[in-house]
Coordinates of N, CA, C and O in Angstrom, one line a residue:
M1 N -46.7 1.2 29.8 CA -45.4 1.6 29.3 C -45.6 2.4 28.0 O -46.2 1.9 27.1
A2 N -45.1 3.6 27.9 CA -45.2 4.4 26.8 C -44.1 4.1 25.7 O -43.0 3.8 26.1
I3 N -44.5 4.1 24.5 CA -43.6 3.9 23.4 C -43.5 5.2 22.6 O -44.5 5.6 22.1
D4 N -42.3 5.7 22.4 CA -42.1 6.9 21.6 C -42.2 6.6 20.1 O -41.7 5.6 19.7
K5 N -42.8 7.5 19.4 CA -43.0 7.3 17.9 C -41.7 7.7 17.3 O -41.1 8.8 17.6
I6 N -41.1 6.9 16.4 CA -39.9 7.3 15.6 C -40.4 7.5 14.2 O -41.0 6.7 13.6
E7 N -40.1 8.7 13.7 CA -40.5 9.1 12.4 C -39.4 9.0 11.3 O -38.2 9.1 11.7
S8 N -39.7 8.8 10.1 CA -38.8 8.8 9.0 C -38.4 10.3 8.7 O -39.2 11.2 8.8
E9 N -37.1 10.5 8.4 CA -36.6 11.8 8.0 C -35.4 11.7 7.2 O -34.7 10.7 7.1
S10 N -35.1 12.7 6.4 CA -33.9 12.8 5.6 C -32.8 13.5 6.4 O -33.1 14.5 7.1
I11 N -31.6 13.0 6.3 CA -30.4 13.6 7.0 C -29.3 13.8 6.0 O -28.9 12.8 5.3
N12 N -28.7 14.9 5.9 CA -27.6 15.1 5.0 C -26.3 14.7 5.8 O -26.1 15.2 6.9
L13 N -25.5 13.9 5.3 CA -24.3 13.4 5.9 C -23.0 14.0 5.3 O -23.1 14.6 4.2
A14 N -21.9 13.8 5.9 CA -20.6 14.3 5.4 C -20.4 13.7 4.0 O -21.0 12.7 3.6
D15 N -19.5 14.4 3.3 CA -19.2 14.0 1.9 C -20.3 14.1 0.9 O -20.3 13.4 -0.1
N16 N -21.3 14.9 1.2 CA -22.5 15.1 0.4 C -23.3 13.8 0.1 O -24.0 13.7 -0.9
F17 N -23.2 12.8 0.9 CA -24.0 11.6 0.8 C -25.3 11.9 1.5 O -25.3 12.5 2.6
A18 N -26.4 11.4 1.1 CA -27.7 11.6 1.7 C -28.3 10.2 2.1 O -28.1 9.2 1.5
F19 N -28.9 10.2 3.3 CA -29.6 9.0 3.8 C -31.0 9.3 4.0 O -31.4 10.3 4.6
T20 N -31.9 8.5 3.5 CA -33.3 8.7 3.7 C -33.8 7.4 4.3 O -33.7 6.3 3.7
G21 N -34.4 7.4 5.4 CA -34.9 6.2 6.0 C -35.4 6.4 7.5 O -35.5 7.6 7.9
T22 N -35.5 5.4 8.2 CA -36.0 5.5 9.6 C -34.7 5.6 10.5 O -33.8 4.7 10.4
V23 N -34.7 6.6 11.3 CA -33.5 6.8 12.2 C -33.9 6.3 13.5 O -34.9 6.8 14.1
T24 N -33.2 5.4 14.1 CA -33.5 4.8 15.4 C -32.5 5.2 16.4 O -32.6 4.8 17.6
G25 N -31.5 6.0 16.1 CA -30.5 6.4 17.0 C -29.5 7.4 16.3 O -29.8 7.8 15.1
A26 N -28.4 7.7 16.9 CA -27.4 8.5 16.3 C -26.9 7.9 15.0 O -26.6 6.7 14.9
V27 N -26.7 8.7 14.0 CA -26.1 8.3 12.7 C -24.7 8.9 12.6 O -24.5 10.1 12.7
N28 N -23.8 8.0 12.5 CA -22.4 8.4 12.3 C -21.9 8.1 10.9 O -21.9 7.0 10.5
A29 N -21.6 9.1 10.1 CA -21.2 9.0 8.7 C -20.1 8.0 8.5 O -20.1 7.3 7.5
S30 N -19.2 7.8 9.5 CA -18.1 6.9 9.3 C -18.5 5.4 9.4 O -17.8 4.5 9.1
Q31 N -19.8 5.2 9.9 CA -20.3 3.9 10.0 C -21.0 3.4 8.8 O -21.5 2.3 8.7
L32 N -21.2 4.3 7.8 CA -21.9 4.0 6.6 C -20.9 3.6 5.5 O -19.8 4.1 5.5
A33 N -21.3 2.7 4.6 CA -20.4 2.3 3.5 C -20.2 3.6 2.6 O -21.1 4.3 2.2
K34 N -18.9 3.8 2.4 CA -18.5 5.0 1.5 C -18.5 4.5 0.0 O -18.6 5.3 -0.9
A35 N -18.4 3.2 -0.2 CA -18.4 2.7 -1.6 C -18.8 1.2 -1.5 O -18.5 0.5 -0.5
W36 N -19.4 0.7 -2.6 CA -19.6 -0.7 -2.7 C -19.8 -1.0 -4.2 O -20.1 -0.1 -5.0
V37 N -19.5 -2.3 -4.6 CA -19.6 -2.7 -6.0 C -20.0 -4.2 -6.1 O -19.5 -5.0 -5.3
N38 N -20.7 -4.5 -7.1 CA -21.0 -5.9 -7.5 C -20.6 -5.9 -9.0 O -21.2 -5.2 -9.8
F39 N -19.7 -6.8 -9.4 CA -19.2 -6.8 -10.8 C -19.0 -8.2 -11.3 O -18.7 -9.1 -10.5
N40 N -19.1 -8.3 -12.6 CA -18.8 -9.5 -13.3 C -17.3 -9.5 -13.7 O -16.8 -8.6 -14.4
G41 N -16.6 -10.5 -13.2 CA -15.1 -10.6 -13.5 C -14.8 -11.6 -14.6 O -13.6 -11.9 -14.8
T42 N -15.7 -12.1 -15.3 CA -15.4 -13.0 -16.4 C -15.6 -12.3 -17.8 O -16.5 -11.4 -17.9
G43 N -14.9 -12.7 -18.8 CA -15.0 -12.0 -20.1 C -14.6 -10.5 -19.9 O -13.6 -10.2 -19.3
T44 N -15.5 -9.7 -20.5 CA -15.3 -8.2 -20.3 C -15.8 -7.8 -19.0 O -17.0 -8.1 -18.7
V45 N -15.0 -7.3 -18.1 CA -15.4 -6.9 -16.8 C -16.5 -5.8 -16.9 O -16.5 -4.9 -17.6
A46 N -17.6 -6.1 -16.1 CA -18.8 -5.2 -16.1 C -19.3 -5.0 -14.7 O -19.5 -5.9 -14.0
I47 N -19.5 -3.7 -14.3 CA -20.1 -3.4 -13.1 C -21.6 -3.7 -13.2 O -22.3 -3.1 -14.1
K48 N -22.1 -4.5 -12.3 CA -23.6 -4.8 -12.2 C -24.3 -3.7 -11.5 O -25.4 -3.3 -11.9
D49 N -23.8 -3.2 -10.4 CA -24.3 -2.2 -9.6 C -23.2 -1.6 -8.7 O -22.3 -2.4 -8.3
S50 N -23.3 -0.4 -8.3 CA -22.3 0.2 -7.4 C -22.7 1.5 -6.8 O -23.7 2.1 -7.2
F51 N -21.9 1.9 -5.9 CA -22.0 3.2 -5.3 C -20.6 3.8 -5.1 O -19.7 3.1 -4.5
N52 N -20.3 4.9 -5.6 CA -19.0 5.6 -5.5 C -17.9 4.8 -6.2 O -16.7 4.9 -5.8
V53 N -18.2 4.0 -7.2 CA -17.2 3.2 -7.9 C -17.3 3.7 -9.4 O -18.4 3.5 -10.0
S54 N -16.3 4.2 -9.9 CA -16.3 4.7 -11.3 C -16.0 3.7 -12.4 O -16.6 3.7 -13.4
S55 N -15.2 2.7 -12.0 CA -14.8 1.7 -13.0 C -14.0 0.5 -12.3 O -13.5 0.7 -11.2
I56 N -13.9 -0.6 -13.0 CA -13.0 -1.7 -12.6 C -12.0 -1.9 -13.7 O -12.3 -2.0 -14.8
T57 N -10.7 -2.0 -13.3 CA -9.6 -2.3 -14.2 C -9.3 -3.7 -14.1 O -9.0 -4.2 -13.0
D58 N -9.3 -4.5 -15.2 CA -8.9 -5.9 -15.2 C -7.4 -6.0 -15.4 O -6.9 -5.6 -16.5
N59 N -6.6 -6.4 -14.4 CA -5.2 -6.5 -14.5 C -4.7 -7.9 -14.9 O -3.5 -8.2 -14.8
G60 N -5.6 -8.8 -15.2 CA -5.3 -10.2 -15.5 C -6.2 -11.1 -14.7 O -7.0 -10.6 -13.9
T61 N -6.1 -12.4 -14.8 CA -7.0 -13.3 -14.2 C -7.0 -13.1 -12.7 O -6.0 -13.1 -12.0
G62 N -8.2 -12.8 -12.2 CA -8.5 -12.7 -10.7 C -7.9 -11.5 -10.1 O -7.8 -11.4 -8.9
D63 N -7.4 -10.5 -10.8 CA -6.7 -9.3 -10.3 C -7.4 -8.1 -10.9 O -7.3 -7.8 -12.1
Y64 N -8.0 -7.3 -10.0 CA -8.7 -6.1 -10.4 C -8.3 -4.9 -9.6 O -8.0 -5.0 -8.4
D65 N -8.5 -3.7 -10.2 CA -8.4 -2.4 -9.5 C -9.8 -1.9 -9.4 O -10.5 -1.8 -10.5
I66 N -10.3 -1.5 -8.2 CA -11.6 -0.9 -8.1 C -11.3 0.6 -7.9 O -10.6 1.1 -7.0
N67 N -11.8 1.4 -8.9 CA -11.5 2.9 -8.9 C -12.7 3.6 -8.4 O -13.9 3.5 -8.8
F68 N -12.5 4.5 -7.4 CA -13.5 5.2 -6.7 C -13.8 6.5 -7.4 O -12.9 7.2 -7.9
T69 N -15.1 6.9 -7.5 CA -15.5 8.2 -8.0 C -15.0 9.3 -7.1 O -14.4 10.3 -7.6
S70 N -15.2 9.2 -5.8 CA -14.7 10.2 -4.8 C -13.7 9.4 -3.9 O -14.1 8.4 -3.3
A71 N -12.5 9.9 -3.9 CA -11.4 9.3 -3.1 C -11.7 9.3 -1.6 O -12.4 10.2 -1.1
F72 N -11.1 8.4 -1.0 CA -11.1 8.4 0.5 C -10.1 9.5 0.9 O -9.2 9.9 0.1
S73 N -10.1 9.9 2.2 CA -9.1 10.9 2.6 C -7.7 10.4 2.9 O -6.8 11.2 3.0
N74 N -7.6 9.1 3.0 CA -6.3 8.4 3.2 C -6.4 7.0 2.8 O -7.4 6.5 2.3
T75 N -5.4 6.2 3.1 CA -5.4 4.8 2.7 C -5.6 3.9 3.9 O -5.3 2.7 3.8
N76 N -6.2 4.4 4.9 CA -6.6 3.6 6.1 C -8.0 3.1 6.1 O -8.5 2.6 7.1
Y77 N -8.7 3.1 4.9 CA -10.0 2.6 4.9 C -10.0 1.1 4.9 O -9.0 0.4 4.8
V78 N -11.2 0.5 5.2 CA -11.4 -0.9 5.3 C -12.3 -1.4 4.2 O -13.2 -0.8 3.8
C79 N -12.0 -2.6 3.7 CA -12.8 -3.2 2.7 C -13.0 -4.7 3.0 O -12.2 -5.3 3.7
T80 N -14.1 -5.2 2.6 CA -14.4 -6.6 2.6 C -14.8 -7.1 1.3 O -15.5 -6.3 0.5
A81 N -14.4 -8.3 0.9 CA -14.7 -8.8 -0.5 C -15.2 -10.2 -0.5 O -14.9 -11.0 0.5
Q82 N -15.9 -10.6 -1.5 CA -16.4 -12.0 -1.7 C -16.7 -12.2 -3.1 O -16.9 -11.3 -3.9
T83 N -16.6 -13.5 -3.5 CA -17.1 -14.0 -4.8 C -18.2 -15.0 -4.4 O -18.2 -15.6 -3.4
I84 N -19.1 -15.1 -5.4 CA -20.2 -16.0 -5.1 C -20.0 -17.3 -5.9 O -20.8 -17.7 -6.7
V85 N -18.9 -18.0 -5.5 CA -18.7 -19.3 -6.1 C -18.0 -20.1 -5.0 O -17.1 -19.6 -4.3
G86 N -18.4 -21.3 -4.8 CA -17.8 -22.2 -3.7 C -16.3 -22.4 -4.0 O -15.8 -22.3 -5.1
N87 N -15.5 -22.5 -2.9 CA -14.1 -22.8 -3.0 C -13.3 -21.6 -3.6 O -12.3 -21.9 -4.3
T88 N -13.8 -20.4 -3.5 CA -13.1 -19.2 -4.0 C -12.9 -18.2 -2.8 O -13.8 -18.1 -2.0
V89 N -11.7 -17.6 -2.8 CA -11.5 -16.6 -1.8 C -11.2 -15.3 -2.5 O -10.5 -15.2 -3.4
A90 N -11.8 -14.2 -2.0 CA -11.6 -12.9 -2.5 C -11.1 -12.0 -1.4 O -11.5 -12.1 -0.3
T91 N -10.1 -11.2 -1.7 CA -9.6 -10.2 -0.8 C -9.5 -8.8 -1.5 O -9.4 -8.7 -2.7
C92 N -9.5 -7.8 -0.6 CA -9.3 -6.5 -1.2 C -8.5 -5.7 -0.1 O -8.5 -6.0 1.1
E93 N -7.8 -4.7 -0.6 CA -7.0 -3.9 0.2 C -6.7 -2.6 -0.4 O -6.7 -2.5 -1.7
P94 N -6.5 -1.5 0.4 CA -6.2 -0.2 -0.2 C -5.0 -0.2 -1.0 O -3.9 -0.8 -0.6
N95 N -5.0 0.4 -2.2 CA -3.8 0.6 -3.0 C -3.5 2.1 -2.9 O -2.3 2.4 -2.8
S96 N -4.5 3.0 -3.0 CA -4.3 4.4 -2.8 C -5.6 4.9 -2.3 O -6.6 4.1 -2.1
A97 N -5.8 6.2 -2.1 CA -7.0 6.8 -1.7 C -8.1 6.7 -2.7 O -9.3 6.7 -2.4
S98 N -7.7 6.5 -4.0 CA -8.7 6.4 -5.0 C -8.8 5.0 -5.7 O -9.6 4.8 -6.6
I99 N -8.0 4.0 -5.3 CA -8.0 2.7 -5.9 C -7.8 1.6 -4.8 O -7.0 1.8 -3.9
A100 N -8.6 0.5 -5.0 CA -8.4 -0.6 -4.1 C -8.1 -1.8 -5.0 O -8.6 -1.9 -6.1
D101 N -7.2 -2.7 -4.5 CA -6.9 -4.0 -5.1 C -7.9 -5.0 -4.7 O -8.2 -5.2 -3.6
F102 N -8.4 -5.8 -5.7 CA -9.3 -6.9 -5.5 C -8.7 -8.1 -6.1 O -8.4 -8.1 -7.3
L103 N -8.5 -9.2 -5.3 CA -7.9 -10.4 -5.8 C -8.9 -11.6 -5.6 O -9.5 -11.7 -4.5
S104 N -9.0 -12.5 -6.6 CA -9.9 -13.7 -6.5 C -9.0 -14.9 -6.7 O -8.3 -15.0 -7.7
R105 N -9.0 -15.8 -5.8 CA -8.2 -17.1 -5.9 C -9.1 -18.3 -5.6 O -10.0 -18.3 -4.8
D106 N -8.8 -19.4 -6.3 CA -9.4 -20.7 -6.0 C -8.9 -21.3 -4.7 O -7.9 -20.8 -4.1
I107 N -9.4 -22.4 -4.4 CA -9.0 -23.1 -3.1 C -7.5 -23.5 -3.1 O -6.9 -23.6 -2.0
N108 N -6.9 -23.6 -4.3 CA -5.5 -24.0 -4.3 C -4.6 -22.7 -4.4 O -3.4 -22.9 -4.6
G109 N -5.2 -21.5 -4.4 CA -4.4 -20.3 -4.4 C -4.1 -19.8 -5.8 O -3.4 -18.8 -6.0
N110 N -4.7 -20.4 -6.8 CA -4.6 -20.0 -8.2 C -5.5 -18.8 -8.5 O -6.7 -18.8 -8.1
S111 N -5.1 -17.9 -9.3 CA -5.9 -16.8 -9.7 C -7.1 -17.3 -10.5 O -7.0 -18.3 -11.2
A112 N -8.3 -16.7 -10.2 CA -9.5 -17.2 -10.8 C -10.5 -16.1 -11.1 O -10.7 -15.2 -10.2
D113 N -11.0 -16.0 -12.3 CA -12.1 -15.0 -12.6 C -13.4 -15.6 -12.2 O -13.7 -16.8 -12.4
R114 N -14.3 -14.8 -11.6 CA -15.6 -15.3 -11.3 C -16.6 -14.3 -11.8 O -16.3 -13.1 -11.9
D115 N -17.9 -14.7 -12.0 CA -18.9 -13.8 -12.6 C -19.6 -12.9 -11.6 O -20.2 -12.0 -12.0
T116 N -19.5 -13.3 -10.3 CA -20.1 -12.4 -9.3 C -19.0 -12.1 -8.2 O -18.6 -13.0 -7.5
N117 N -18.6 -10.8 -8.1 CA -17.7 -10.4 -7.2 C -18.3 -9.2 -6.5 O -18.9 -8.3 -7.1
Q118 N -18.0 -9.1 -5.2 CA -18.6 -8.0 -4.4 C -17.6 -7.4 -3.4 O -16.8 -8.2 -2.9
A119 N -17.6 -6.1 -3.2 CA -16.7 -5.4 -2.2 C -17.5 -4.3 -1.6 O -18.3 -3.6 -2.3
V120 N -17.2 -4.1 -0.3 CA -17.8 -2.9 0.4 C -16.7 -2.2 1.2 O -15.8 -2.9 1.7
F121 N -16.7 -0.9 1.2 CA -15.7 -0.1 1.7 C -16.2 0.9 2.8 O -17.2 1.6 2.6
F122 N -15.4 1.0 3.9 CA -15.7 1.9 5.0 C -14.5 2.8 5.3 O -13.4 2.3 5.2
G123 N -14.7 4.0 5.6 CA -13.6 4.9 6.0 C -14.0 6.3 5.8 O -15.1 6.6 5.5
S124 N -13.0 7.2 5.9 CA -13.3 8.6 5.8 C -12.7 9.2 4.5 O -11.9 8.5 3.9

């Protein structure tokens, strides 16, 4: 049985994002994360690392706006959120094409600041 060799190559994707790595099949730009962020939500909010996120606005305990460097084309994008603390729930949802709401709540539904918060965004 013959096995075809798959080589690494660079591919330019939509929205001027670049991908370098091993391609094993068709790459669809809409299937790649358009933005992601890992931030500290305690004390002074600080972005630990991110892609296409310009800043985080602290609106009060457990309530943040995630501001994108390059806006989505509409508000139909999808996001997923988490905090790295037991008994905490994080949610995110589109606010506008350039801002997403991020909320962090404890197990009783009370607003809660956490030191590790993460969100990933997909859309066009």
